[in-house]
Amino acid sequence: MHARRLVKRSVLGSRVYAPPGPAGDGAPLAVQAVKQDNRDLSTTGTGTTTTGTGGTGTTGPRRNVYTVLLKEFTEEEVACGTKGPLKPSLKQNSNNGFGKGLKGEAGGPGAPEEQRLAEGKRLGRPLDPDARSVSLLEQKRKVVSSSIDVPHARRSEEEVDMDKVTAAMVLTSLSTSPLVRSPPVKVSEGLSGSWKETGSTGPFTPSSYSSSGGYWSWSAPSDQSNPSTPSPPLSADSFKPFRVPSLGNGGGGPAGPEDPSLDDQDGSSLLFDEPIPRKRKNSMKVMFKCLWKNCGKVLSTAAGIQRHIRTVHLGRNCDSDWSDGEEDFYYTEIKLNTDAADGLGGLCPALPSALLSPPLPPPHPPHLPHHPAAGSAQPCGDALRPPTQNNIAVAVAKDNHGGACNGRLGGGGGGGGATPLSRSAPSALYLIHTDHAYQATAPVSIPSNGSSCGGPALGGFTPTNSFSISWQSPPVTFTGNSVSPSKSQGFSEQRSQTIAVLSSPPRATAALSRKVRGEGKKCRKVYGMENRDMWCTACRWKKACQRFTD
DNA sequence: GCTGCCGGGAA
DNA sequence: TTCCCGGCAGC
């Protein structure tokens, strides 16, 4: 059971980007497992990433150690799949679907075994702990490591990048997101098994928005194939923070904790186990906006926007509903707050109006992958690679962050969401949900490290920034570069002013304005308590005497 | 402790 | 708007 969980959580087969640097300039990496019999766990130092994987608990006295390696592949290897370890998965999966890919890979001698193993686990049957386990592990290793998602036969660089991004995000989620503690079990499975099948036959249940399956979703129901995960099925909403790739509003970073905002309500609730107010959720209307340059078309359904992108921008056959998910990166989700009472008025206080006032830059549709400005606007993002056609990660991250603070904030900089809709609709902003308590008293501190990271998207929140808002306690902290240089100044200045106003002690002003106590005779003294009815009205009311003013 | 009066609630 | 009162602050 545990072993299986580990396997499922394994990143084997995932492709990730190495951080920009001398060694790995974003070169695609594949996580592979190398079996090393009888090796001590502590000696697995060959790989970039090491981890003791499953099997240690079921292999008996003889321990097999698997070293997870990050292997590098050239663009050609990844994109063409003509050679190298990735080839099998590419070929096998090129028939549109992980599940199929998995099966294809497992089509060998190990497939039935794997299936039986799964079934056996499902039925709670004990497994044969001996050689069978070993072979199973090897098979599993094969299956997992080779089942790298290859969405479709049409294997363009963009698609490759999408996979990379997905893998990277998964890894990020696994390592950083507390939320992933339980859901993550599905990650590798999703990647290796049923991602692309979510829409149709796979065990995965497509999230409410995943009409195309272009983005990965964890909204897998209680994983029918894996009873070992007690986690209850999460609602589609609960996964919003994770569906970043397709959600422009998405909160923050690639996964979870960093992203506060937008989906804050969801994200925070997930992070802090706070129930999500139904009211707000119901008041949010979701729209989908095309991010294609100079387009900005807004549709009410994901399918519609995808079709739009597919046909209008990608020039694909409109008759075909087939989608490889590419469209997902060209539109963003916009939440419109339809609840007037809880809408802008309620939210604005959280973000001082001054913050919202900065002149909006000219509409600049955040054209994700193609937008040159985006890259120039965010020179820093270690997690972000230069804005090349390949770099969908940038788009995703930007999109998410823009969403995080979305709206006008997000609409800002380099490629934010300064689209007509985002500007006209207060919605984006809404993504920063606040509690009134916080609004009222919150001492707001915005420690900005003032790095060169001029925020592109709206505020320029980058994955490396930490943006945290506590909805429970007044202190609200914004850490990291939240805005672009030019904008940040105005932003911070105005903000500080606002803060000053907010924090100004009422008492102090009251003391200054408090009427100096009159030393003269007052009605009370003159008439005494007995003749109170002779007092002036003010005196009777304990107000400043109007009769004997000083 | 007395007194002036601000802030705010109730009618 | 009027009436009333809790509570703060000066003395």
Coordinates of C-alpha atoms (C1' of nucleotides) in Angstrom, one line a residue:
Chain A
M1 CA 0.0 0.0 0.0
H2 CA 2.6 2.4 1.0
A3 CA 4.8 1.2 -1.7
R4 CA 2.2 1.8 -4.1
R5 CA 1.6 5.3 -2.9
L6 CA 5.2 6.0 -3.3
V7 CA 5.2 4.7 -6.7
K8 CA 2.3 6.7 -7.6
R9 CA 3.8 9.7 -6.2
S10 CA 6.9 9.1 -8.0
V11 CA 8.1 11.7 -10.4
L12 CA 9.5 9.0 -12.6
G13 CA 8.8 9.7 -16.1
S14 CA 8.2 13.3 -15.5
R15 CA 10.1 15.8 -17.5
V16 CA 11.2 18.9 -15.9
Y17 CA 13.3 21.9 -16.6
A18 CA 16.6 22.5 -15.0
P19 CA 16.8 25.9 -13.5
P20 CA 18.5 28.3 -15.7
G21 CA 22.1 28.2 -15.2
P22 CA 25.3 27.0 -16.7
A23 CA 24.4 23.4 -16.3
G24 CA 20.9 23.3 -17.4
D25 CA 19.5 26.0 -19.4
G26 CA 16.1 24.8 -19.3
A27 CA 17.1 21.7 -21.0
P28 CA 14.5 19.2 -20.7
L29 CA 15.1 16.6 -18.2
A30 CA 13.6 13.3 -17.6
V31 CA 13.3 11.7 -14.3
Q32 CA 14.3 8.1 -14.5
A33 CA 14.8 5.4 -12.1
V34 CA 17.8 3.2 -12.1
K35 CA 17.7 0.1 -10.1
Q36 CA 20.7 -0.4 -7.9
D37 CA 20.6 -3.7 -6.1
N38 CA 21.7 -3.9 -2.6
R39 CA 22.8 -0.4 -2.4
D40 CA 22.6 1.7 0.6
L41 CA 20.1 4.4 0.3
S42 CA 22.6 6.9 1.5
T43 CA 24.9 6.3 -1.4
T44 CA 22.7 7.2 -4.2
G45 CA 24.4 10.3 -5.1
T46 CA 24.7 10.0 -8.8
G47 CA 21.5 11.7 -9.6
T48 CA 20.4 15.2 -9.5
T49 CA 17.6 14.0 -7.5
T50 CA 17.6 11.0 -5.3
T51 CA 15.0 9.3 -3.5
G52 CA 14.3 5.9 -2.1
T53 CA 11.4 4.7 -4.0
G54 CA 8.8 2.1 -3.3
G55 CA 9.7 -1.5 -2.9
T56 CA 11.7 -1.3 0.2
G57 CA 8.8 -2.5 2.2
T58 CA 7.9 -5.4 0.0
T59 CA 11.1 -6.8 -1.3
G60 CA 12.1 -8.5 1.9
P61 CA 15.6 -8.8 3.1
R62 CA 17.0 -7.9 -0.2
R63 CA 16.6 -4.3 -0.8
N64 CA 16.5 -2.8 -4.1
V65 CA 17.4 0.8 -4.3
Y66 CA 16.3 2.9 -7.1
T67 CA 18.1 6.0 -7.9
V68 CA 16.0 8.6 -9.5
L69 CA 18.0 10.5 -12.0
L70 CA 17.4 13.5 -13.9
K71 CA 18.5 12.8 -17.4
E72 CA 19.0 15.4 -19.9
F73 CA 17.6 15.2 -23.4
T74 CA 18.1 17.4 -26.3
E75 CA 15.3 19.1 -27.9
E76 CA 15.4 16.7 -30.7
E77 CA 15.2 13.8 -28.4
V78 CA 12.2 15.1 -26.7
A79 CA 10.4 16.6 -29.5
C80 CA 11.0 13.9 -32.1
G81 CA 11.3 11.0 -29.9
T82 CA 13.6 9.3 -32.3
K83 CA 16.0 8.1 -29.8
G84 CA 16.8 8.0 -26.2
P85 CA 14.9 6.8 -23.2
L86 CA 11.9 8.9 -23.9
K87 CA 11.3 7.3 -27.1
P88 CA 9.1 4.5 -25.9
S89 CA 6.8 6.7 -24.1
L90 CA 6.6 9.2 -26.9
K91 CA 5.7 6.6 -29.3
Q92 CA 3.4 4.7 -27.1
N93 CA 1.6 7.7 -25.9
S94 CA 1.4 9.4 -29.1
N95 CA -1.9 7.8 -29.6
N96 CA -3.6 10.4 -27.5
G97 CA -3.7 9.5 -24.0
F98 CA -1.7 8.4 -21.0
G99 CA -3.9 5.6 -20.3
K100 CA -3.3 4.3 -23.6
G101 CA 0.3 5.0 -23.3
L102 CA 0.4 3.1 -20.1
K103 CA -1.3 0.2 -21.7
G104 CA 0.9 0.3 -24.7
E105 CA 3.9 0.3 -22.6
A106 CA 2.5 -2.4 -20.4
G107 CA 1.6 -4.3 -23.4
G108 CA 4.7 -6.3 -22.9
P109 CA 5.1 -9.2 -20.5
G110 CA 4.7 -7.0 -17.5
A111 CA 1.3 -5.6 -18.4
P112 CA -0.9 -8.2 -17.1
E113 CA 1.1 -8.5 -14.0
E114 CA 0.8 -4.8 -13.3
Q115 CA -2.8 -5.0 -13.9
R116 CA -3.2 -7.9 -11.5
L117 CA -1.2 -6.1 -9.0
A118 CA -3.4 -3.2 -9.2
E119 CA -6.4 -5.3 -8.9
G120 CA -5.0 -7.3 -6.1
K121 CA -4.4 -4.1 -4.2
R122 CA -7.8 -3.0 -5.0
L123 CA -9.2 -6.1 -3.6
G124 CA -7.0 -6.0 -0.6
R125 CA -5.3 -9.3 -1.5
P126 CA -1.8 -9.7 -0.1
L127 CA 0.9 -9.6 -2.6
D128 CA 3.5 -12.1 -3.2
P129 CA 6.4 -10.5 -1.6
D130 CA 9.2 -12.2 -3.4
A131 CA 10.6 -12.2 -6.8
R132 CA 7.3 -11.1 -8.0
S133 CA 7.6 -7.9 -6.1
V134 CA 10.9 -7.3 -7.5
S135 CA 9.8 -7.9 -11.0
L136 CA 6.7 -5.9 -10.4
L137 CA 8.8 -3.1 -9.2
E138 CA 10.9 -3.2 -12.3
Q139 CA 7.9 -3.4 -14.4
K140 CA 6.4 -0.5 -12.5
R141 CA 9.6 1.4 -12.9
K142 CA 9.4 0.8 -16.6
V143 CA 5.8 1.7 -16.9
V144 CA 6.1 4.8 -14.8
S145 CA 9.2 6.1 -16.2
S146 CA 8.2 5.5 -19.7
S147 CA 4.8 6.7 -19.4
I148 CA 5.5 10.3 -20.0
D149 CA 2.7 12.2 -21.2
V150 CA 2.7 12.8 -24.9
P151 CA -0.6 14.3 -25.6
H152 CA -0.8 13.6 -29.2
A153 CA 0.8 12.5 -32.4
R154 CA 1.1 16.1 -33.3
R155 CA 4.2 16.7 -31.4
S156 CA 5.2 20.2 -31.8
E157 CA 7.6 22.0 -29.6
E158 CA 4.8 23.7 -27.9
E159 CA 3.4 20.5 -26.9
V160 CA 6.6 19.3 -25.7
D161 CA 6.9 22.3 -23.6
M162 CA 3.5 21.8 -22.3
D163 CA 4.5 18.5 -21.0
K164 CA 7.6 20.0 -19.5
V165 CA 5.6 22.6 -17.8
T166 CA 3.3 20.0 -16.6
A167 CA 6.0 17.9 -15.2
A168 CA 7.7 20.9 -13.7
M169 CA 4.5 22.0 -12.1
V170 CA 3.9 18.6 -10.8
L171 CA 7.3 18.5 -9.3
T172 CA 6.9 21.8 -7.8
S173 CA 3.6 20.8 -6.3
L174 CA 5.0 17.7 -4.9
S175 CA 7.8 19.5 -3.2
T176 CA 6.1 22.7 -2.1
S177 CA 2.4 22.4 -1.9
P178 CA 1.0 21.2 1.4
L179 CA -2.1 20.4 -0.5
V180 CA -0.4 17.8 -2.4
R181 CA 0.0 15.6 0.5
S182 CA -2.9 13.6 -0.5
P183 CA -3.9 14.5 -3.9
P184 CA -0.5 14.2 -5.3
V185 CA -0.9 10.6 -5.3
K186 CA -2.7 11.2 -8.5
V187 CA -0.1 13.3 -10.0
S188 CA 2.1 10.7 -11.4
E189 CA -0.8 8.6 -12.2
G190 CA -2.4 11.4 -13.9
L191 CA 0.7 12.0 -15.9
S192 CA 1.3 8.5 -16.8
G193 CA -2.1 7.2 -17.0
S194 CA -5.2 9.1 -17.7
W195 CA -4.5 12.7 -18.1
K196 CA -5.7 12.9 -21.6
E197 CA -8.5 10.6 -21.1
T198 CA -10.1 12.7 -18.5
G199 CA -12.7 13.8 -20.9
S200 CA -13.9 10.5 -21.9
T201 CA -13.2 7.1 -20.5
G202 CA -10.4 7.4 -18.1
P203 CA -10.9 7.0 -14.4
F204 CA -10.2 10.6 -14.1
T205 CA -13.2 12.8 -13.8
P206 CA -12.7 15.9 -15.7
S207 CA -12.8 18.9 -13.7
S208 CA -15.6 21.3 -14.3
Y209 CA -13.5 23.3 -16.6
S210 CA -11.5 20.6 -18.3
S211 CA -13.4 20.4 -21.4
S212 CA -10.3 19.8 -23.4
G213 CA -8.0 18.1 -20.9
G214 CA -5.2 20.4 -22.1
Y215 CA -4.2 21.0 -18.6
W216 CA -3.7 18.6 -15.9
S217 CA -6.2 18.3 -13.3
W218 CA -6.3 16.6 -10.0
S219 CA -9.9 16.3 -9.8
A220 CA -9.6 12.7 -9.9
P221 CA -12.4 11.2 -7.9
S222 CA -11.7 8.8 -5.3
D223 CA -9.4 7.0 -7.6
Q224 CA -11.2 3.9 -8.1
S225 CA -8.0 2.1 -8.9
N226 CA -6.4 3.1 -5.7
P227 CA -8.3 2.4 -2.6
S228 CA -5.3 3.2 -0.6
T229 CA -6.0 6.8 -0.9
P230 CA -8.5 7.6 1.7
S231 CA -8.7 11.1 0.7
P232 CA -12.2 12.0 -0.3
P233 CA -12.8 13.2 -3.7
L234 CA -12.1 16.8 -4.0
S235 CA -14.5 19.0 -5.7
A236 CA -13.6 20.7 -8.8
D237 CA -13.4 24.0 -7.1
S238 CA -11.0 22.6 -4.6
F239 CA -8.6 22.1 -7.4
K240 CA -8.8 25.4 -8.9
P241 CA -5.5 26.4 -7.5
F242 CA -4.0 23.6 -9.3
R243 CA -5.5 24.0 -12.6
V244 CA -3.4 26.9 -13.1
P245 CA -2.4 26.3 -16.6
S246 CA -5.9 26.9 -17.7
L247 CA -6.9 29.4 -15.2
G248 CA -5.7 32.8 -15.8
N249 CA -7.0 33.9 -12.5
G250 CA -5.2 31.2 -10.8
G251 CA -3.6 32.2 -7.9
G252 CA -0.1 32.1 -7.6
G253 CA 2.7 30.0 -8.5
P254 CA 2.7 26.9 -10.3
A255 CA 1.1 25.2 -7.5
G256 CA -0.4 26.1 -4.4
P257 CA 1.0 27.9 -1.6
E258 CA 2.5 30.7 -3.4
D259 CA -0.6 31.6 -5.0
P260 CA -2.8 33.4 -2.8
S261 CA -4.8 35.5 -4.5
L262 CA -7.2 35.1 -6.8
D263 CA -8.2 31.9 -6.1
D264 CA -7.4 32.8 -2.7
Q265 CA -10.6 32.0 -1.6
D266 CA -10.1 28.5 -2.7
G267 CA -6.5 28.4 -2.2
S268 CA -6.6 29.7 1.2
S269 CA -9.4 27.5 2.1
L270 CA -7.4 24.6 1.0
L271 CA -4.4 25.8 2.7
F272 CA -6.0 26.7 5.9
D273 CA -8.8 24.3 5.8
E274 CA -11.2 27.0 6.0
P275 CA -14.6 26.5 4.6
I276 CA -15.3 28.5 1.5
P277 CA -18.2 30.8 1.8
R278 CA -20.8 29.6 -0.5
K279 CA -22.0 33.0 -1.1
R280 CA -18.9 34.2 -2.7
K281 CA -18.5 31.2 -4.8
N282 CA -21.9 31.5 -6.1
S283 CA -21.5 35.1 -6.9
M284 CA -18.6 34.4 -9.1
K285 CA -19.3 34.1 -12.7
V286 CA -16.6 32.6 -14.7
M287 CA -15.8 33.8 -18.1
F288 CA -13.0 32.8 -20.4
K289 CA -11.0 35.4 -22.2
C290 CA -8.9 34.8 -25.2
L291 CA -5.4 35.9 -24.6
W292 CA -4.3 35.9 -28.2
K293 CA -2.7 39.1 -29.1
N294 CA -5.2 41.7 -30.1
C295 CA -8.1 39.4 -29.6
G296 CA -9.4 39.4 -26.1
K297 CA -12.5 37.7 -27.0
V298 CA -14.5 36.7 -24.0
L299 CA -16.8 33.7 -23.9
S300 CA -18.7 32.2 -21.2
T301 CA -17.6 28.6 -21.7
A302 CA -14.3 27.0 -21.8
A303 CA -15.4 24.9 -24.8
G304 CA -16.4 28.0 -26.6
I305 CA -13.1 29.8 -26.0
Q306 CA -11.2 26.7 -26.9
R307 CA -13.1 26.4 -30.1
H308 CA -12.5 30.0 -30.8
I309 CA -8.8 29.7 -30.3
R310 CA -8.6 26.5 -32.1
T311 CA -10.3 27.7 -35.2
V312 CA -9.5 31.4 -35.2
H313 CA -6.0 31.5 -33.9
L314 CA -4.6 28.0 -34.3
G315 CA -6.3 27.6 -37.7
R316 CA -7.5 24.2 -37.0
N317 CA -10.5 22.5 -38.3
C318 CA -13.5 23.8 -36.5
D319 CA -15.3 20.6 -37.0
S320 CA -13.0 18.8 -34.9
D321 CA -13.6 18.8 -31.3
W322 CA -10.4 17.2 -30.7
S323 CA -8.1 19.2 -28.6
D324 CA -4.6 18.6 -27.6
G325 CA -4.9 21.2 -24.9
E326 CA -2.9 23.8 -26.6
E327 CA -5.8 26.2 -26.5
D328 CA -5.7 26.2 -22.8
F329 CA -2.7 28.3 -22.9
Y330 CA -4.3 30.9 -25.0
Y331 CA -7.2 31.8 -22.8
T332 CA -7.6 32.6 -19.3
E333 CA -10.4 32.3 -16.8
I334 CA -11.9 35.4 -15.5
K335 CA -14.1 35.5 -12.5
L336 CA -16.7 38.1 -12.5
N337 CA -18.2 38.9 -9.2
T338 CA -21.8 39.2 -9.7
D339 CA -22.6 39.8 -6.1
A340 CA -22.9 43.5 -5.8
A341 CA -22.9 43.5 -2.0
D342 CA -19.9 41.4 -1.8
G343 CA -18.3 42.8 -4.8
L344 CA -16.0 45.6 -5.4
G345 CA -17.2 47.6 -2.6
G346 CA -16.5 44.9 -0.2
L347 CA -13.2 44.0 -1.6
C348 CA -11.8 47.4 -2.4
P349 CA -11.0 48.2 1.2
A350 CA -8.6 45.3 1.2
L351 CA -6.7 46.9 -1.5
P352 CA -6.8 50.6 -0.9
S353 CA -8.4 52.3 -3.8
A354 CA -5.2 54.1 -4.4
L355 CA -3.7 50.9 -5.3
L356 CA -6.2 50.5 -8.0
S357 CA -5.9 53.9 -9.4
P358 CA -2.5 53.8 -11.1
P359 CA -3.0 54.5 -14.7
L360 CA -3.4 51.4 -16.6
P361 CA -0.9 50.6 -19.2
P362 CA -2.2 50.3 -22.7
P363 CA -4.1 47.2 -23.2
H364 CA -1.7 44.5 -23.7
P365 CA -3.1 41.1 -24.1
P366 CA -0.9 38.8 -22.3
H367 CA 0.0 36.8 -25.2
L368 CA 1.6 34.1 -23.5
P369 CA 4.0 32.2 -25.4
H370 CA 4.7 34.7 -28.1
H371 CA 4.9 37.8 -26.1
P372 CA 8.3 39.2 -26.2
A373 CA 7.5 42.0 -23.8
A374 CA 6.6 39.5 -21.2
G375 CA 10.1 38.2 -21.0
S376 CA 11.7 41.5 -20.9
A377 CA 9.4 42.6 -18.2
Q378 CA 10.5 39.9 -15.9
P379 CA 14.2 39.4 -16.2
C380 CA 14.5 37.7 -12.9
G381 CA 12.3 34.8 -12.5
D382 CA 14.5 31.9 -12.0
A383 CA 11.6 29.7 -12.5
L384 CA 10.8 31.4 -15.7
R385 CA 12.7 31.0 -18.8
P386 CA 13.0 33.5 -21.5
P387 CA 9.9 34.1 -23.3
T388 CA 10.3 32.0 -26.2
Q389 CA 7.8 30.2 -28.2
N390 CA 8.7 27.2 -26.2
N391 CA 8.3 28.8 -22.9
I392 CA 4.9 28.1 -22.0
A393 CA 5.9 28.0 -18.4
V394 CA 6.2 31.7 -18.5
A395 CA 2.8 32.0 -19.8
V396 CA 1.4 29.8 -17.2
A397 CA 3.2 31.4 -14.4
K398 CA 2.3 34.8 -15.6
D399 CA -1.1 33.9 -16.0
N400 CA -1.4 32.5 -12.6
H401 CA 0.1 35.4 -11.0
G402 CA -1.8 37.8 -12.9
G403 CA -4.8 36.0 -11.8
A404 CA -3.6 36.0 -8.3
C405 CA -3.9 39.6 -8.1
N406 CA -5.6 39.8 -11.1
G407 CA -7.7 42.5 -12.3
R408 CA -6.3 45.8 -12.4
L409 CA -3.3 44.8 -10.6
G410 CA -2.8 42.0 -12.7
G411 CA -3.8 43.8 -15.7
G412 CA -0.8 45.9 -15.4
G413 CA 2.6 45.3 -16.5
G414 CA 4.2 43.7 -19.4
G415 CA 1.7 41.2 -20.2
G416 CA -0.8 41.1 -17.5
G417 CA -4.4 41.0 -18.2
A418 CA -5.0 44.5 -19.1
T419 CA -7.7 43.6 -21.4
P420 CA -10.8 45.5 -21.9
L421 CA -12.6 43.0 -19.8
S422 CA -10.2 42.9 -17.0
R423 CA -10.2 46.6 -16.9
S424 CA -13.8 47.2 -17.1
A425 CA -14.8 44.3 -15.0
P426 CA -13.9 44.6 -11.4
S427 CA -13.8 41.0 -11.4
A428 CA -10.2 40.3 -11.5
L429 CA -9.7 42.1 -8.4
Y430 CA -12.1 40.1 -6.7
L431 CA -9.8 37.4 -6.7
I432 CA -8.3 38.9 -3.7
H433 CA -10.9 38.0 -1.3
T434 CA -10.8 39.6 2.0
D435 CA -12.5 39.5 5.3
H436 CA -13.9 42.7 6.6
A437 CA -12.1 42.3 9.8
Y438 CA -8.9 42.4 8.0
Q439 CA -10.0 45.4 6.0
A440 CA -10.8 47.3 9.0
T441 CA -7.7 47.0 11.1
A442 CA -5.2 45.3 9.0
P443 CA -1.9 46.7 9.4
V444 CA -0.6 46.1 6.0
S445 CA 3.0 45.6 5.4
I446 CA 4.5 45.2 2.0
P447 CA 8.0 44.3 2.4
S448 CA 9.4 44.4 -1.0
N449 CA 12.8 43.2 -1.7
G450 CA 12.9 45.6 -4.5
S451 CA 14.6 43.2 -6.7
S452 CA 14.9 43.9 -10.4
C453 CA 11.9 41.7 -11.0
G454 CA 9.7 44.2 -12.4
G455 CA 6.5 42.5 -12.4
P456 CA 5.1 41.7 -15.6
A457 CA 1.8 40.4 -15.0
L458 CA -0.1 42.7 -13.1
G459 CA 1.8 43.1 -10.4
G460 CA 4.6 41.2 -11.5
F461 CA 4.2 38.4 -9.1
T462 CA 6.6 35.8 -10.0
P463 CA 6.8 32.3 -8.9
T464 CA 9.7 33.2 -6.8
N465 CA 7.7 35.8 -4.9
S466 CA 5.9 34.9 -1.9
F467 CA 2.6 36.6 -1.5
S468 CA 0.7 35.8 1.5
I469 CA -2.4 37.1 2.9
S470 CA -3.7 36.0 6.2
W471 CA -7.4 36.2 6.2
Q472 CA -7.6 35.4 9.8
S473 CA -5.4 38.0 11.3
P474 CA -5.0 41.6 10.5
P475 CA -1.4 41.6 9.4
V476 CA -1.2 41.2 5.8
T477 CA 2.1 40.7 4.2
F478 CA 3.2 41.0 0.7
T479 CA 6.6 39.6 0.2
G480 CA 8.5 39.9 -2.9
N481 CA 8.3 42.0 -5.9
S482 CA 4.8 42.7 -6.4
V483 CA 4.9 45.4 -9.0
S484 CA 6.9 46.7 -11.8
P485 CA 9.4 49.3 -11.0
S486 CA 7.6 52.2 -12.3
K487 CA 4.3 51.0 -11.0
S488 CA 5.7 49.8 -7.8
Q489 CA 6.8 53.1 -6.7
G490 CA 3.4 54.7 -7.1
F491 CA 1.9 51.7 -5.7
S492 CA 4.0 51.6 -2.6
E493 CA 3.8 55.3 -2.1
Q494 CA 0.2 55.4 -2.3
R495 CA -0.1 52.3 -0.3
S496 CA 2.0 53.7 2.5
Q497 CA -0.1 56.8 2.5
T498 CA -3.1 54.7 2.8
I499 CA -1.6 52.7 5.5
A500 CA -0.8 55.7 7.4
V501 CA -4.3 56.9 7.2
L502 CA -5.6 53.6 8.2
S503 CA -3.2 53.2 11.0
S504 CA -3.6 56.7 12.4
P505 CA -4.8 56.3 15.9
P506 CA -8.3 57.7 16.2
R507 CA -7.6 58.5 19.8
A508 CA -4.8 60.8 18.9
T509 CA -6.9 62.8 16.7
A510 CA -9.6 62.7 19.2
A511 CA -7.4 64.0 21.9
L512 CA -6.3 66.8 19.7
S513 CA -9.8 67.7 18.7
R514 CA -11.2 67.0 22.1
K515 CA -12.6 70.2 23.4
V516 CA -10.6 71.6 26.2
R517 CA -12.4 71.2 29.4
G518 CA -14.1 74.4 30.3
E519 CA -13.1 75.8 33.6
G520 CA -16.0 78.1 33.8
K521 CA -19.2 77.5 35.4
K522 CA -21.4 75.0 33.9
C523 CA -25.0 74.3 34.3
R524 CA -24.3 71.6 36.7
K525 CA -22.3 73.8 38.9
V526 CA -24.7 76.7 38.6
Y527 CA -27.9 74.9 39.0
G528 CA -26.8 71.8 40.8
M529 CA -28.0 68.3 40.4
E530 CA -31.4 69.3 42.0
N531 CA -32.2 71.7 39.2
R532 CA -31.1 69.6 36.4
D533 CA -34.1 70.6 34.4
M534 CA -32.7 74.0 34.4
W535 CA -29.5 72.8 32.7
C536 CA -29.0 73.5 29.1
T537 CA -29.8 70.7 26.8
A538 CA -26.2 69.9 26.2
C539 CA -25.4 69.6 29.9
R540 CA -28.3 67.4 30.4
W541 CA -27.1 65.2 27.6
K542 CA -23.6 65.2 28.9
K543 CA -22.5 67.3 26.0
A544 CA -20.5 70.4 25.9
C545 CA -22.3 73.0 27.7
Q546 CA -23.9 75.5 25.4
R547 CA -24.9 78.0 28.0
F548 CA -21.7 78.8 29.7
T549 CA -19.2 78.4 27.1
D550 CA -15.7 79.2 27.8
Chain B
dG1 C1' -13.7 61.2 42.8
dC2 C1' -15.8 65.0 40.3
dT3 C1' -16.6 67.0 36.2
dG4 C1' -16.8 68.0 31.1
dC5 C1' -17.9 66.0 27.1
dC6 C1' -17.1 62.6 23.1
dG7 C1' -18.9 58.8 20.9
dG8 C1' -22.5 56.1 20.1
dG9 C1' -27.0 53.7 20.9
dA10 C1' -32.0 53.8 21.3
dA11 C1' -36.4 55.6 20.4
Chain C
dT1 C1' -33.4 64.3 15.6
dT2 C1' -33.7 63.9 20.3
dC3 C1' -32.5 61.7 24.4
dC4 C1' -29.6 59.1 27.0
dC5 C1' -25.5 56.9 28.7
dG6 C1' -20.8 54.6 28.8
dG7 C1' -16.5 55.9 29.2
dC8 C1' -12.4 58.7 28.7
dA9 C1' -9.7 62.4 30.4
dG10 C1' -8.6 66.7 33.0
dC11 C1' -8.6 68.4 37.4

